[in-house]
PDB file of C-alpha atoms in Angstrom:
ATOM      1  CA  UNK A 103     146.240 -32.970 141.118  1.00 88.00           C
ATOM      2  CA  UNK A 104     146.449 -32.777 144.731  1.00 90.00           C
ATOM      3  CA  UNK A 105     144.898 -35.917 145.258  1.00 93.00           C
ATOM      4  CA  UNK A 106     146.900 -37.653 142.893  1.00 93.00           C
ATOM      5  CA  UNK A 107     149.909 -36.310 144.812  1.00 94.00           C
ATOM      6  CA  UNK A 108     148.563 -37.795 147.786  1.00 95.00           C
ATOM      7  CA  UNK A 109     147.768 -41.329 145.991  1.00 95.00           C
ATOM      8  CA  UNK A 110     151.301 -41.297 144.742  1.00 95.00           C
ATOM      9  CA  UNK A 111     152.775 -40.845 148.035  1.00 96.00           C
ATOM     10  CA  UNK A 112     150.607 -43.450 149.719  1.00 96.00           C
ATOM     11  CA  UNK A 113     151.767 -45.727 147.047  1.00 95.00           C
ATOM     12  CA  UNK A 114     155.416 -44.907 147.807  1.00 96.00           C
ATOM     13  CA  UNK A 115     154.867 -45.866 151.420  1.00 96.00           C
ATOM     14  CA  UNK A 116     152.982 -49.181 150.351  1.00 96.00           C
ATOM     15  CA  UNK A 117     156.187 -49.838 148.029  1.00 95.00           C
ATOM     16  CA  UNK A 118     158.572 -49.323 151.137  1.00 95.00           C
ATOM     17  CA  UNK A 119     156.608 -51.943 153.019  1.00 96.00           C
ATOM     18  CA  UNK A 120     155.839 -54.348 150.153  1.00 96.00           C
ATOM     19  CA  UNK A 121     158.697 -53.748 147.639  1.00 94.00           C
ATOM     20  CA  UNK A 122     158.030 -57.039 145.523  1.00 94.00           C
ATOM     21  CA  UNK A 123     154.353 -56.002 144.900  1.00 95.00           C
ATOM     22  CA  UNK A 124     154.734 -52.403 144.282  1.00 94.00           C
ATOM     23  CA  UNK A 125     157.454 -51.638 141.676  1.00 92.00           C
ATOM     24  CA  UNK A 126     158.445 -48.863 139.760  1.00 92.00           C
ATOM     25  CA  UNK A 127     158.741 -46.296 142.687  1.00 93.00           C
ATOM     26  CA  UNK A 128     161.298 -44.175 140.524  1.00 95.00           C
ATOM     27  CA  UNK A 129     158.652 -43.427 137.812  1.00 96.00           C
ATOM     28  CA  UNK A 130     156.080 -42.493 140.600  1.00 96.00           C
ATOM     29  CA  UNK A 131     158.507 -40.217 142.104  1.00 96.00           C
ATOM     30  CA  UNK A 132     158.957 -38.733 138.830  1.00 97.00           C
ATOM     31  CA  UNK A 133     154.908 -38.328 138.383  1.00 96.00           C
ATOM     32  CA  UNK A 134     154.995 -36.783 141.887  1.00 96.00           C
ATOM     33  CA  UNK A 135     157.414 -34.297 140.561  1.00 96.00           C
ATOM     34  CA  UNK A 136     155.652 -33.359 137.529  1.00 96.00           C
ATOM     35  CA  UNK A 137     152.321 -32.922 139.368  1.00 96.00           C
ATOM     36  CA  UNK A 138     153.901 -30.630 142.089  1.00 95.00           C
ATOM     37  CA  UNK A 139     155.163 -28.531 139.184  1.00 95.00           C
ATOM     38  CA  UNK A 140     151.805 -28.611 137.506  1.00 96.00           C
ATOM     39  CA  UNK A 141     150.074 -27.453 140.858  1.00 95.00           C
ATOM     40  CA  UNK A 142     152.691 -24.678 141.439  1.00 95.00           C
ATOM     41  CA  UNK A 143     152.035 -23.232 137.918  1.00 95.00           C
ATOM     42  CA  UNK A 144     148.600 -23.108 138.551  1.00 94.00           C
ATOM     43  CA  UNK A 145     148.919 -21.344 141.645  1.00 93.00           C
ATOM     44  CA  UNK A 146     151.171 -18.874 140.110  1.00 93.00           C
ATOM     45  CA  UNK A 147     148.954 -18.376 137.417  1.00 91.00           C
ATOM     46  CA  UNK A 148     145.767 -17.981 139.661  1.00 90.00           C
ATOM     47  CA  UNK A 149     147.620 -15.722 142.064  1.00 90.00           C
ATOM     48  CA  UNK A 150     148.603 -13.394 139.221  1.00 87.00           C
ATOM     49  CA  UNK A 151     145.105 -13.247 137.951  1.00 84.00           C
ATOM     50  CA  UNK A 152     143.832 -12.403 141.403  1.00 82.00           C
ATOM     51  CA  UNK A 153     146.398  -9.622 141.811  1.00 81.00           C
ATOM     52  CA  UNK A 154     145.415  -8.153 138.586  1.00 80.00           C
ATOM     53  CA  UNK A 155     141.679  -8.147 139.265  1.00 77.00           C
ATOM     54  CA  UNK A 156     142.126  -6.939 142.946  1.00 69.00           C
ATOM     55  CA  UNK A 157     139.755  -4.354 143.818  1.00 55.00           C
ATOM     56  CA  UNK A 158     137.202  -5.288 141.205  1.00 50.00           C
ATOM     57  CA  UNK A 159     134.300  -7.384 142.664  1.00 52.00           C
ATOM     58  CA  UNK A 160     136.011  -7.865 146.220  1.00 51.00           C
ATOM     59  CA  UNK A 161     132.408  -7.703 147.867  1.00 52.00           C
ATOM     60  CA  UNK A 162     131.524 -10.475 145.942  1.00 52.00           C
ATOM     61  CA  UNK A 163     134.549 -12.771 146.854  1.00 55.00           C
ATOM     62  CA  UNK A 164     134.116 -11.969 150.523  1.00 57.00           C
ATOM     63  CA  UNK A 165     131.444 -14.272 150.905  1.00 57.00           C
ATOM     64  CA  UNK A 166     132.630 -17.155 148.739  1.00 63.00           C
ATOM     65  CA  UNK A 167     132.052 -20.526 150.222  1.00 68.00           C
ATOM     66  CA  UNK A 168     129.212 -19.259 152.424  1.00 68.00           C
ATOM     67  CA  UNK A 169     125.633 -19.708 152.125  1.00 69.00           C
ATOM     68  CA  UNK A 170     123.594 -17.115 150.422  1.00 70.00           C
ATOM     69  CA  UNK A 171     121.984 -14.281 152.355  1.00 67.00           C
ATOM     70  CA  UNK A 172     118.273 -14.695 152.808  1.00 68.00           C
ATOM     71  CA  UNK A 173     116.348 -12.171 150.565  1.00 70.00           C
ATOM     72  CA  UNK A 174     114.774  -9.497 152.447  1.00 62.00           C
ATOM     73  CA  UNK A 175     111.116  -9.318 151.907  1.00 59.00           C
ATOM     74  CA  UNK A 176     110.601  -6.393 153.991  1.00 59.00           C
ATOM     75  CA  UNK A 177     108.652  -8.382 156.644  1.00 58.00           C
ATOM     76  CA  UNK A 178     110.035  -9.487 159.608  1.00 60.00           C
ATOM     77  CA  UNK A 179     109.803 -13.443 160.610  1.00 59.00           C
ATOM     78  CA  UNK A 180     107.474 -14.267 163.374  1.00 60.00           C
ATOM     79  CA  UNK A 181     109.203 -16.017 166.511  1.00 61.00           C
ATOM     80  CA  UNK A 182     107.726 -19.434 167.133  1.00 58.00           C
TER      81      UNK A 182
END
């Protein structure tokens, strides 16, 4: 959805530069308002979901987005 807003914003910029080519700027603005509303609703829903579940599974969330830790086999790797 954010990509849609970015694309529409670029379209509006082009509409200012080339008004004969990029028409219907008002419809694009309405689309941006609708997309921003949907983004905001999703963010509110996401934040309320996280607030309800806070405390459960926090350890697993702390590494989100990072490479998984290597599994320990008990033996230490040899230096090269």
